[in-house]
PDB file of C-alpha atoms in Angstrom:
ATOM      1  CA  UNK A   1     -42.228 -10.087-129.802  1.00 98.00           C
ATOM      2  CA  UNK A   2     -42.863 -13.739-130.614  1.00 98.00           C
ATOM      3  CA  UNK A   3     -43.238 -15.223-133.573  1.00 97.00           C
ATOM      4  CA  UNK A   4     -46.523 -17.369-134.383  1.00 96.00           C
ATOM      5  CA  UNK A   5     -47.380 -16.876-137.949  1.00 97.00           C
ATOM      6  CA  UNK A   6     -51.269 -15.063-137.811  1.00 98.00           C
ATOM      7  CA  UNK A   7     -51.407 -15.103-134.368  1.00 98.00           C
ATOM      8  CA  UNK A   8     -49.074 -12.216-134.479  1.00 98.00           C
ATOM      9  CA  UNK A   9     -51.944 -10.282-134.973  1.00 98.00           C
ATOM     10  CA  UNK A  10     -52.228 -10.692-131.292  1.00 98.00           C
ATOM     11  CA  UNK A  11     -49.178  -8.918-130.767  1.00 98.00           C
ATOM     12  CA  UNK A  12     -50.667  -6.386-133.312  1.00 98.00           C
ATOM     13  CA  UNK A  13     -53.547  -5.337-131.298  1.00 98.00           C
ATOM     14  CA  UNK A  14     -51.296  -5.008-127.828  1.00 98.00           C
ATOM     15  CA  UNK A  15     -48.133  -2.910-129.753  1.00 98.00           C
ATOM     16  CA  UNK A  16     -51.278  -0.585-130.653  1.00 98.00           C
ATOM     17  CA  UNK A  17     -52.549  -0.081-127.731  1.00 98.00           C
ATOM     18  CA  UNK A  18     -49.085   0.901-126.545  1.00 98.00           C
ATOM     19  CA  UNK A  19     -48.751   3.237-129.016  1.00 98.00           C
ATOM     20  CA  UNK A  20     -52.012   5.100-128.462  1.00 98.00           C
ATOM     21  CA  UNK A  21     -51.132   5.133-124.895  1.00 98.00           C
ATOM     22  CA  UNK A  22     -47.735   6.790-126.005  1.00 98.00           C
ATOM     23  CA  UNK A  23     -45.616   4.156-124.666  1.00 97.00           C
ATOM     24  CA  UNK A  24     -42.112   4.182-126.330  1.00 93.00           C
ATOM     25  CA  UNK A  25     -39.166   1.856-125.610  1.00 97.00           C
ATOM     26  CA  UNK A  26     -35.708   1.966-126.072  1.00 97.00           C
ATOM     27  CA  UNK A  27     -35.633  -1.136-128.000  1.00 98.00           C
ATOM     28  CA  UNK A  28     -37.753  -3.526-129.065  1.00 98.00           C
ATOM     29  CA  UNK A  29     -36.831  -7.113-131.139  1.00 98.00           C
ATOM     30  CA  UNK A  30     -39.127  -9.164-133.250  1.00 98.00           C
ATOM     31  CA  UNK A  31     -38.965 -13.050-134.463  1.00 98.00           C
ATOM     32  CA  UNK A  32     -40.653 -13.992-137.569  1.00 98.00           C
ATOM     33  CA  UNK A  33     -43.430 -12.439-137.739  1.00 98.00           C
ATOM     34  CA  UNK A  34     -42.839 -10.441-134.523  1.00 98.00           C
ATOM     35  CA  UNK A  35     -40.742  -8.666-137.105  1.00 98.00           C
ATOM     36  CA  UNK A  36     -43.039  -8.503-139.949  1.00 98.00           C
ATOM     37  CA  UNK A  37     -46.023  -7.235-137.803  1.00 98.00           C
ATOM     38  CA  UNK A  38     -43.768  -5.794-134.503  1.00 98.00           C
ATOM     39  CA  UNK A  39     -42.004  -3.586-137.226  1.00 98.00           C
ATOM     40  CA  UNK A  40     -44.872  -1.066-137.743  1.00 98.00           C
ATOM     41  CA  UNK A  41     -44.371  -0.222-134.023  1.00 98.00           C
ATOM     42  CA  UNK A  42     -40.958   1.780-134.867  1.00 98.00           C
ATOM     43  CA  UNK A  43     -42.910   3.056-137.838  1.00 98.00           C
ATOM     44  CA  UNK A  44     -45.735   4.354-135.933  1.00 98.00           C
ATOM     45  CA  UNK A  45     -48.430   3.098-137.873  1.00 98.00           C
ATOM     46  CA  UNK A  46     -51.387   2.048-135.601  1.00 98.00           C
ATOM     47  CA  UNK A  47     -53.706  -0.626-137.631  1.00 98.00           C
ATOM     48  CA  UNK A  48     -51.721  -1.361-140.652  1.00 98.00           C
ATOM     49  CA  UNK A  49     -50.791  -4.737-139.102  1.00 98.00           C
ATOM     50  CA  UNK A  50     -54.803  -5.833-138.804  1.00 98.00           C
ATOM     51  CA  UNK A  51     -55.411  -3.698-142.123  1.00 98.00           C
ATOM     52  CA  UNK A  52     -53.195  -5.403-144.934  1.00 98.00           C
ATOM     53  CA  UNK A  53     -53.713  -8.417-143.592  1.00 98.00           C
ATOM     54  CA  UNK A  54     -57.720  -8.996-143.352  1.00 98.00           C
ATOM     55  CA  UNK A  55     -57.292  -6.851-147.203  1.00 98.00           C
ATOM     56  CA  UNK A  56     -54.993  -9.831-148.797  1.00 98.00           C
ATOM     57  CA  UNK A  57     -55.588 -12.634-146.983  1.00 97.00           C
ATOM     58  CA  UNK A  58     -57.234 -14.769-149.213  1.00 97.00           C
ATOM     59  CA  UNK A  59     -54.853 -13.533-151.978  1.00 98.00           C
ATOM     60  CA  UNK A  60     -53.041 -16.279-153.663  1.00 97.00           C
ATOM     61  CA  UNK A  61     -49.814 -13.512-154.124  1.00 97.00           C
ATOM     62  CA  UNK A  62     -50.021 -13.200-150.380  1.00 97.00           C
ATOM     63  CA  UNK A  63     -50.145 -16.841-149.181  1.00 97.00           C
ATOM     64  CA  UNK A  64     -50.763 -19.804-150.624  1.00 96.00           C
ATOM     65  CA  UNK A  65     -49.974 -23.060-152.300  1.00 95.00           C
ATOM     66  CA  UNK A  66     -49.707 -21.261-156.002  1.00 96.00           C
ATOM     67  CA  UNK A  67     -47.361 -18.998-154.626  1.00 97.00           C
ATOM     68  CA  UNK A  68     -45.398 -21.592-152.989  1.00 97.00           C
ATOM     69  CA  UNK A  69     -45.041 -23.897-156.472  1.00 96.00           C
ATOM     70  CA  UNK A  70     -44.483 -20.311-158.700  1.00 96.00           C
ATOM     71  CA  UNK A  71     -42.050 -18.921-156.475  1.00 96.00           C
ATOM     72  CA  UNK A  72     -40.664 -21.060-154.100  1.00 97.00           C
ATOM     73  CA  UNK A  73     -42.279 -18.968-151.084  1.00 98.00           C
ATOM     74  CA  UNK A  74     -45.737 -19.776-149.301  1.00 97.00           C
ATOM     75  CA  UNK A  75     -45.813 -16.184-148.558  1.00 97.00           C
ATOM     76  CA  UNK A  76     -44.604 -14.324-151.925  1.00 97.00           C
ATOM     77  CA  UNK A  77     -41.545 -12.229-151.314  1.00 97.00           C
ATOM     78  CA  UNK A  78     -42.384  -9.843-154.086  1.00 97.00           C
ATOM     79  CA  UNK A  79     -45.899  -9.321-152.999  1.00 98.00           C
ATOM     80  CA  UNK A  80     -45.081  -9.285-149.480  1.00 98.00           C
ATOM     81  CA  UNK A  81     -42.225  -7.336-149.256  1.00 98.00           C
ATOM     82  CA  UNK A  82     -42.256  -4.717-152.059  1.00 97.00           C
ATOM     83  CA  UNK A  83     -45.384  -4.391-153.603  1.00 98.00           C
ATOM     84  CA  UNK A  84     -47.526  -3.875-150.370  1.00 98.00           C
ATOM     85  CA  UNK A  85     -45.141  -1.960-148.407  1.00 98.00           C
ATOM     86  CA  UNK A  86     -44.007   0.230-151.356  1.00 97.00           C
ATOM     87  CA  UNK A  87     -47.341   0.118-153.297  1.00 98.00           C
ATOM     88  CA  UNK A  88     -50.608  -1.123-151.863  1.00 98.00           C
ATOM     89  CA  UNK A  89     -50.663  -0.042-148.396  1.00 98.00           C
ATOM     90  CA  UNK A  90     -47.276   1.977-147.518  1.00 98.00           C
ATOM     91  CA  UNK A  91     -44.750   1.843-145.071  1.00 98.00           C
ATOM     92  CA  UNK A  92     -43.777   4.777-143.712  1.00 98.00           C
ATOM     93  CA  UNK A  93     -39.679   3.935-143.558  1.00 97.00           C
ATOM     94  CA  UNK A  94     -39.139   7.819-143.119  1.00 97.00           C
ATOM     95  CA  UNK A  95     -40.643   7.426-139.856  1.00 97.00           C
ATOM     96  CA  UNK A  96     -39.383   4.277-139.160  1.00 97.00           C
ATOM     97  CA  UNK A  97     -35.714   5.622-139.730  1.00 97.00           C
ATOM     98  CA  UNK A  98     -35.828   8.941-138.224  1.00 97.00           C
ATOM     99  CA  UNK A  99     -37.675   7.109-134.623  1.00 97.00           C
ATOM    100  CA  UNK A 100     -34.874   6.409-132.601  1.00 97.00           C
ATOM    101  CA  UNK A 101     -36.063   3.207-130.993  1.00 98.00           C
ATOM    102  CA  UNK A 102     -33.476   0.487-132.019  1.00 98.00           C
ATOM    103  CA  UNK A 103     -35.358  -2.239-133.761  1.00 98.00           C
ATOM    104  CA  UNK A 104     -33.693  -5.553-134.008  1.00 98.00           C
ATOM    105  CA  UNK A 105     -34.828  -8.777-135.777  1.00 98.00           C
ATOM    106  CA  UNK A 106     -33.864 -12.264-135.020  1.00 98.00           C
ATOM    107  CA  UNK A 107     -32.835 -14.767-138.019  1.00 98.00           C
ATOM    108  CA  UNK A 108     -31.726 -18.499-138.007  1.00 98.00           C
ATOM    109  CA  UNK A 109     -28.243 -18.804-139.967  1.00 98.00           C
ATOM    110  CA  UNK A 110     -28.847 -21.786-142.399  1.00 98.00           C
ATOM    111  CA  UNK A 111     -25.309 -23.348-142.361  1.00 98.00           C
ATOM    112  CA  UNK A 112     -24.372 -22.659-138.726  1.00 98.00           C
ATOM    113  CA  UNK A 113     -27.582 -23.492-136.910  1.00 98.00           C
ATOM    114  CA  UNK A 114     -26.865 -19.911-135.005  1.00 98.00           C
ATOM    115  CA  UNK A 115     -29.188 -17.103-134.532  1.00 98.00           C
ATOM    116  CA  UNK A 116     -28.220 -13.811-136.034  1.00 98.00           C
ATOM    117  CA  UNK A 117     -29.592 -10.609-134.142  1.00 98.00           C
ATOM    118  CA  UNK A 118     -29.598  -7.937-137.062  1.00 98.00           C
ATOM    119  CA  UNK A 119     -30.491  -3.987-136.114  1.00 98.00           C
ATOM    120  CA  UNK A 120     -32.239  -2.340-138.835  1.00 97.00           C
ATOM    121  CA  UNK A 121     -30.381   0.850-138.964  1.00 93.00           C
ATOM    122  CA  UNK A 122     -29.422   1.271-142.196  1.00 86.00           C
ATOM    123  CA  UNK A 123     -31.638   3.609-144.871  1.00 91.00           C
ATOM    124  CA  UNK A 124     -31.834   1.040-147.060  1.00 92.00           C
ATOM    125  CA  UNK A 125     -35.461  -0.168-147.913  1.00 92.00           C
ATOM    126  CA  UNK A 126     -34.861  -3.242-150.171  1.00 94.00           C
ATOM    127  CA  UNK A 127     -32.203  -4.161-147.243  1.00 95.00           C
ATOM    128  CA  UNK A 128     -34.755  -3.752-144.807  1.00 97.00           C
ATOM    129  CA  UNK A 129     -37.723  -5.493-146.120  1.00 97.00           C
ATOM    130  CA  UNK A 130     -35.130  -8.352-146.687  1.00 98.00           C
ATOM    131  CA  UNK A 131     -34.013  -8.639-143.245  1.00 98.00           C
ATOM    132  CA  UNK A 132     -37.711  -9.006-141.981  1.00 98.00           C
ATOM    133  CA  UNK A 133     -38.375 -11.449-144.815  1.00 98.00           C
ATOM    134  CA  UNK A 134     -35.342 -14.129-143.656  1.00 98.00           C
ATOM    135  CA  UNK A 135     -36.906 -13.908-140.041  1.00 98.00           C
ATOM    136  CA  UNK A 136     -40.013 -14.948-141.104  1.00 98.00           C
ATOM    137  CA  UNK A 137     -38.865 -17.351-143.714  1.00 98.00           C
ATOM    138  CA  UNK A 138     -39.830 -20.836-142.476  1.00 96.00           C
ATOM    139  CA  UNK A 139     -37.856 -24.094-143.575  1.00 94.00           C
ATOM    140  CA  UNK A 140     -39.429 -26.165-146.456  1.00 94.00           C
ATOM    141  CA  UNK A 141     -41.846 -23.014-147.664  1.00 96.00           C
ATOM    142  CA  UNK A 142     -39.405 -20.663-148.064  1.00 97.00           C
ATOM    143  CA  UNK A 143     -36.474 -19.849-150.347  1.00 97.00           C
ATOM    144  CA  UNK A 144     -33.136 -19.431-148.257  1.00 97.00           C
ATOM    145  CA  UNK A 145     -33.045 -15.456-148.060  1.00 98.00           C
ATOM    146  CA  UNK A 146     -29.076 -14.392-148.506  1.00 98.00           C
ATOM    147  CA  UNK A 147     -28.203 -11.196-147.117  1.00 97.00           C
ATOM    148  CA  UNK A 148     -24.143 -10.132-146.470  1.00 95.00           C
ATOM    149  CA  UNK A 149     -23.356 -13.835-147.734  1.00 97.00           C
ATOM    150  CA  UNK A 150     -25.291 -15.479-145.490  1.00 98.00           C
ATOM    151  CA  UNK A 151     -28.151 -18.008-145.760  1.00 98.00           C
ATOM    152  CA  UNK A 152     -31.018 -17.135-143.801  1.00 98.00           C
ATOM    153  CA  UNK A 153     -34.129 -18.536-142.582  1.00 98.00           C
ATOM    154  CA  UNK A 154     -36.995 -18.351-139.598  1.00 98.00           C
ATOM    155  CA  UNK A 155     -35.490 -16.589-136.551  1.00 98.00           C
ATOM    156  CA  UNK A 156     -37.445 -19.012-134.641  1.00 98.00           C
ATOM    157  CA  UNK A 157     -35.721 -22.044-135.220  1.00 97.00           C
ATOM    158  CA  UNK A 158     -32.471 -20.662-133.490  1.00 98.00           C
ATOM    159  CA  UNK A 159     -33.882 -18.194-130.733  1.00 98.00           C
ATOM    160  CA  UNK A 160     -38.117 -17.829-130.389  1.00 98.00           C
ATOM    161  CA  UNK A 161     -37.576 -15.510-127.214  1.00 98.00           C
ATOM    162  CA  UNK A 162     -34.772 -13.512-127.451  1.00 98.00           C
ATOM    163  CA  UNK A 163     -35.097 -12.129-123.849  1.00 98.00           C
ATOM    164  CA  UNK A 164     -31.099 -13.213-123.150  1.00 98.00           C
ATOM    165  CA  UNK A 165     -30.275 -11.235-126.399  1.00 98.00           C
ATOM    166  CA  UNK A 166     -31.803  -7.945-124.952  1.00 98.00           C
ATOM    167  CA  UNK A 167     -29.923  -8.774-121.390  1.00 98.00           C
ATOM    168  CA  UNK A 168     -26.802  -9.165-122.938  1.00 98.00           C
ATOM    169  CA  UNK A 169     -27.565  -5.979-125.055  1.00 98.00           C
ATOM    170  CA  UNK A 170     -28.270  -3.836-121.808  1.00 97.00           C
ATOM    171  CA  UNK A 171     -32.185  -4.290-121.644  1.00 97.00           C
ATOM    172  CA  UNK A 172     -32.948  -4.192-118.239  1.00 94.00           C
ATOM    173  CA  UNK A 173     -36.807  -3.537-118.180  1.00 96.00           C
ATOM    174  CA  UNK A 174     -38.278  -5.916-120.839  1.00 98.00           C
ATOM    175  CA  UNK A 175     -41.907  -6.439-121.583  1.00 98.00           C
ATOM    176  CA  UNK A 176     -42.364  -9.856-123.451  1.00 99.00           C
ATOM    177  CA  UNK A 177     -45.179 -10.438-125.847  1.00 99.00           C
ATOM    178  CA  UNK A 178     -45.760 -14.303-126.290  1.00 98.00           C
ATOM    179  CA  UNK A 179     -48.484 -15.532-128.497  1.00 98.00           C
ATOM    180  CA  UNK A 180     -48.800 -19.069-126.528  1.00 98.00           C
ATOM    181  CA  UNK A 181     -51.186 -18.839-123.302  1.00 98.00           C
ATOM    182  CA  UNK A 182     -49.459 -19.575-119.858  1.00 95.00           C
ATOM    183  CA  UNK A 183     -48.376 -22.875-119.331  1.00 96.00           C
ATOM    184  CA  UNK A 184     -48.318 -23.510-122.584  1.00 98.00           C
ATOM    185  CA  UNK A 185     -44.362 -25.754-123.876  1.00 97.00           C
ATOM    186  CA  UNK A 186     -43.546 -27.176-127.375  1.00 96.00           C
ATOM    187  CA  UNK A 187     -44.012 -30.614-127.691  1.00 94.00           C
ATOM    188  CA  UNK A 188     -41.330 -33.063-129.630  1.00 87.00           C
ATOM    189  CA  UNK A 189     -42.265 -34.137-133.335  1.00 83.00           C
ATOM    190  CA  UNK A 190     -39.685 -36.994-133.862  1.00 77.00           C
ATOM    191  CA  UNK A 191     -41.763 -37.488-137.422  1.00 77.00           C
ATOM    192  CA  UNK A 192     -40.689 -33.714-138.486  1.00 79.00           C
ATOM    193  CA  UNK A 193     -37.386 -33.755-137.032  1.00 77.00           C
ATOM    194  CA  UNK A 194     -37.032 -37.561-139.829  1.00 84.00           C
ATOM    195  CA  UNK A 195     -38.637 -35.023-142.418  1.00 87.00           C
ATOM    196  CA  UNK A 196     -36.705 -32.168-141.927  1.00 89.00           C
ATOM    197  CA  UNK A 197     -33.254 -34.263-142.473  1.00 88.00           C
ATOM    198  CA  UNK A 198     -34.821 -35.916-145.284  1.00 92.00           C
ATOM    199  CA  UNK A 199     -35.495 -32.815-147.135  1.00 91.00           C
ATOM    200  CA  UNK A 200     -32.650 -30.052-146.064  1.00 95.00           C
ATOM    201  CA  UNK A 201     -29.634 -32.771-146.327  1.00 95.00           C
ATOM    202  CA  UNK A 202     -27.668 -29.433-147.441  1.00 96.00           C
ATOM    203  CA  UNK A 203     -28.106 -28.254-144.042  1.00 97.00           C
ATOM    204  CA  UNK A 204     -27.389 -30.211-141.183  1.00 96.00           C
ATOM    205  CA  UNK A 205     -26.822 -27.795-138.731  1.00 97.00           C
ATOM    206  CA  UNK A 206     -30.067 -26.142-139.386  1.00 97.00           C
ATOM    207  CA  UNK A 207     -31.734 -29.283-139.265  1.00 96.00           C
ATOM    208  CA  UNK A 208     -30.208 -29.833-136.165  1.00 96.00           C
ATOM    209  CA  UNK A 209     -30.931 -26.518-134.185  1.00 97.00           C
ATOM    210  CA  UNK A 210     -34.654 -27.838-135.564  1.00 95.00           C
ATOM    211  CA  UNK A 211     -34.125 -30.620-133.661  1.00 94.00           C
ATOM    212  CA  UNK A 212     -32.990 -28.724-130.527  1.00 95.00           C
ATOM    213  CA  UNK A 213     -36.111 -26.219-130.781  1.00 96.00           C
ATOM    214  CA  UNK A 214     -38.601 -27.643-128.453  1.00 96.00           C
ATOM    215  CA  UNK A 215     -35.703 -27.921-125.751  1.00 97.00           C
ATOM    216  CA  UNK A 216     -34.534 -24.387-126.241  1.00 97.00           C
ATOM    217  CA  UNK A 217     -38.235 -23.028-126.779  1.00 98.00           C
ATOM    218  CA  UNK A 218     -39.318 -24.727-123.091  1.00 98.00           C
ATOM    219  CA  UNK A 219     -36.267 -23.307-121.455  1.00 98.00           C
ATOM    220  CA  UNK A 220     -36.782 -20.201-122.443  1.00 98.00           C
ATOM    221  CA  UNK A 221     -40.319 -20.567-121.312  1.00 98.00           C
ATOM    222  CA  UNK A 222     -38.923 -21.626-117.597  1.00 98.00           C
ATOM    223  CA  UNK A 223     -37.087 -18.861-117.685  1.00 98.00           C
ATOM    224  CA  UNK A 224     -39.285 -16.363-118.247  1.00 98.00           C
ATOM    225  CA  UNK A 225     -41.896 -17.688-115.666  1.00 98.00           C
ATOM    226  CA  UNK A 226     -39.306 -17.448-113.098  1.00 98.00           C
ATOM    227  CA  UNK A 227     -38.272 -13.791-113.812  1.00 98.00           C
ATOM    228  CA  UNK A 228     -42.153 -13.299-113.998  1.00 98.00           C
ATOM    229  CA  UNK A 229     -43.015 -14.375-111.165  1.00 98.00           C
ATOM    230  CA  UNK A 230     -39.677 -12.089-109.369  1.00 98.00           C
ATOM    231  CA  UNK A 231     -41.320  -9.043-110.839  1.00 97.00           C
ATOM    232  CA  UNK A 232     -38.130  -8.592-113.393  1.00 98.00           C
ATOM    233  CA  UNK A 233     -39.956  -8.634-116.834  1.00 98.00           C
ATOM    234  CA  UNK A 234     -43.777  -7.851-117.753  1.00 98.00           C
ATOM    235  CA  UNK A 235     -44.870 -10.597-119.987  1.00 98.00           C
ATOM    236  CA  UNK A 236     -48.058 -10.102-122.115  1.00 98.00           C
ATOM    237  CA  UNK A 237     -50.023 -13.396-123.484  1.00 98.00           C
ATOM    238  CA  UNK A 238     -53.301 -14.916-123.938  1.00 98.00           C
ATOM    239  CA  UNK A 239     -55.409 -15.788-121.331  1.00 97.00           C
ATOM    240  CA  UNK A 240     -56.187 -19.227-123.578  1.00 98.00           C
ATOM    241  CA  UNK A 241     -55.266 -20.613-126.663  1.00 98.00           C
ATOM    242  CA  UNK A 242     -55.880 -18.244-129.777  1.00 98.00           C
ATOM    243  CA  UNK A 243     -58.662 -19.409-131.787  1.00 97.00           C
ATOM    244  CA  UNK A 244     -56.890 -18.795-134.941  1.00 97.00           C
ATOM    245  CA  UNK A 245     -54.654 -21.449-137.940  1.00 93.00           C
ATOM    246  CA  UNK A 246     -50.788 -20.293-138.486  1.00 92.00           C
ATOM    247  CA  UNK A 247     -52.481 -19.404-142.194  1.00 94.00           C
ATOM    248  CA  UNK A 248     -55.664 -18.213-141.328  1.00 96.00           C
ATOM    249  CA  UNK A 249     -57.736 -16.595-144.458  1.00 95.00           C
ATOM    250  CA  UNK A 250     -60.733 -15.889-142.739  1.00 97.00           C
ATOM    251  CA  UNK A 251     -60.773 -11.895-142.176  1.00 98.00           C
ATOM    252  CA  UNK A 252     -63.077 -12.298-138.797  1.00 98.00           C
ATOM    253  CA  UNK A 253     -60.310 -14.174-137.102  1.00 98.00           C
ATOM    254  CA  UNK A 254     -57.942 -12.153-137.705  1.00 98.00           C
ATOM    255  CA  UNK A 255     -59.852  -9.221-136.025  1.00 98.00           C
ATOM    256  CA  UNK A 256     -60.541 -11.301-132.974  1.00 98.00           C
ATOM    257  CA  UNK A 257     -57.188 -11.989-132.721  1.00 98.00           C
ATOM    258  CA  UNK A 258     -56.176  -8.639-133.252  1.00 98.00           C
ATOM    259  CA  UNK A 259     -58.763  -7.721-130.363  1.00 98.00           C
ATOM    260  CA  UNK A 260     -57.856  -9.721-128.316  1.00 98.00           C
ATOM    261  CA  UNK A 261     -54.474  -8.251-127.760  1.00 98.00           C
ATOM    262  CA  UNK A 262     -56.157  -5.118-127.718  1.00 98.00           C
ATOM    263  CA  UNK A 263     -58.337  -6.149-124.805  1.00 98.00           C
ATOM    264  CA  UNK A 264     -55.713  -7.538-122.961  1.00 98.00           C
ATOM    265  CA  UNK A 265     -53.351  -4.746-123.365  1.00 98.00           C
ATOM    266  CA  UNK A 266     -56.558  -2.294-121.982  1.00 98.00           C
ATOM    267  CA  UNK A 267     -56.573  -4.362-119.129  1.00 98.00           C
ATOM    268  CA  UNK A 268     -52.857  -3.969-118.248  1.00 98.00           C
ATOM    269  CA  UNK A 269     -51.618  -1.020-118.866  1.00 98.00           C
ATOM    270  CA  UNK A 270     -51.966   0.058-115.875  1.00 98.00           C
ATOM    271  CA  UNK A 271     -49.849  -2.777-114.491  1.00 98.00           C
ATOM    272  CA  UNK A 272     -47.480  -2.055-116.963  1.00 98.00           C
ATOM    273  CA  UNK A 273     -46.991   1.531-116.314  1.00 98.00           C
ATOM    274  CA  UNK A 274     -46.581   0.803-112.798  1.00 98.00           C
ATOM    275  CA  UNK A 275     -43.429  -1.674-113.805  1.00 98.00           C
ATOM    276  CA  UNK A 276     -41.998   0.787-116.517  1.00 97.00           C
ATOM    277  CA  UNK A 277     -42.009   3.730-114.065  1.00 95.00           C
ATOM    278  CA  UNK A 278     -40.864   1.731-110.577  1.00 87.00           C
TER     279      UNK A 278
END
């Protein structure tokens, strides 16, 4: 499950779809907020994605510039990762421990450059909500998240698609959900790669697998098509752009984002069933 900031509300509406059509996996792996969202999947909790979002989206604890001066984090940690999940609309971990899909999540290692695969196996909810938080913790607008003494940030940076992850893992039947339409590759930004070095000189490596992104990103992309078009992966995205801002605080967006995936997934499944089952 890509990452994509609010347009992971995409991937929302297509994981549940799967899940009212009772389609399980062995595994599944989110980046960013392919974790934050894709996580609810293992949980089995079909809408809460859509639901806490369109309820605190034009919260300042949620996401905004105040929370990003007071804190340190455009999206607050606190809020995000305690006081909804644990308070205002609540994760079910017992369900998310107990189902025994493995659920990994994909993080960027600060001081390295690498990407760090992490399954969430362990009954641990602060240690949990952390490891989603340091994949979707994007450079500049996020604190460094240190878990197991490492420094962790956006899983994105260092793997967007982890497709060769899952291979190497044993995966061999993946369904990709991508959040940019077909045809779609990353562009070079030579003016943020000059920002990024300006303002992370702790962190060169990082700012260099930042650098690397659009070439890794558009590989992966290649890739993908290729194994596509061979019938070896099932790859779910737009039909066209998603009409929706990485912070989008408009509550009718995010639904027709959200159905969106839903309507596309509708249309597939049947495809998909026929792949999962051949």
């Amino acid at each position: 499950m890509e990452g994509g900031a609010m347009r992971g509300l995409f991937t929302a509406g297509i994981t549940d779809v799967l899940m009212e059509n009772h389609i399980i996996f062995d595994g599944a792996i989110g980046v960013s907020a392919g974790a934050a969202f894709g996580c609810n999947y293992k949980s089995k909790q079909i809408g809460r994605a859509l639901r806490y979002n369109k309820t605190y989206c034009t919260d300042k604890r949620y996401c905004s510039l105040h929370s990003l001066l007071t804190t340190g984090d455009l999206f607050g940690a606190d809020f995000c990762y305690r006081e909804i999940p644990e308070e205002l609309d609540l994760f079910d971990y017992e369900t998310f421990y107990e189902n025994p899909m493995d659920f990994f999540v994909v993080c960027t290692d600060m001081l390295t450059g690498d990407a760090v695969y992490k399954k969430l196996e362990k009954k641990d909810h602060d240690v949990l909500c952390e490891w989603i938080r340091a994949s979707a913790s994007l450079p500049l607008v996020s604190r460094p998240v240190e878990i197991d003494g490492l420094k962790l940030s956006d899983g994105g940076t260092a793997d967007s698609i982890p497709i060769r992850f899952f291979e190497r893992t044993g995966y061999d039947k993946n369904v990709i959900i991508l959040t940019r339409e077909k045809g779609y590759y990353k562009k070079e930004s030579k003016t943020s790669s000059i920002l990024m070095k300006m303002l992370l000189p702790k962190y060169p490596k990082l700012v260099q697998a930042i650098k690397n992104r659009t070439e890794m990103y558009n590989e992966t992309i290649r890739y993908i098509n290729q194994k596509e078009e061979k019938g070896e992966v099932f790859v779910f995205r737009p039909k066209e752009a998603l009409p929706i801002e990485r912070i989008e605080r408009n509550p009718e967006k995010l639904q027709e984002v959200y159905d969106l995936g839903r309507t596309l997934a509708a249309e597939q499944l049947d495809a998909l069933k026929v792949f999962l089952t051949n």
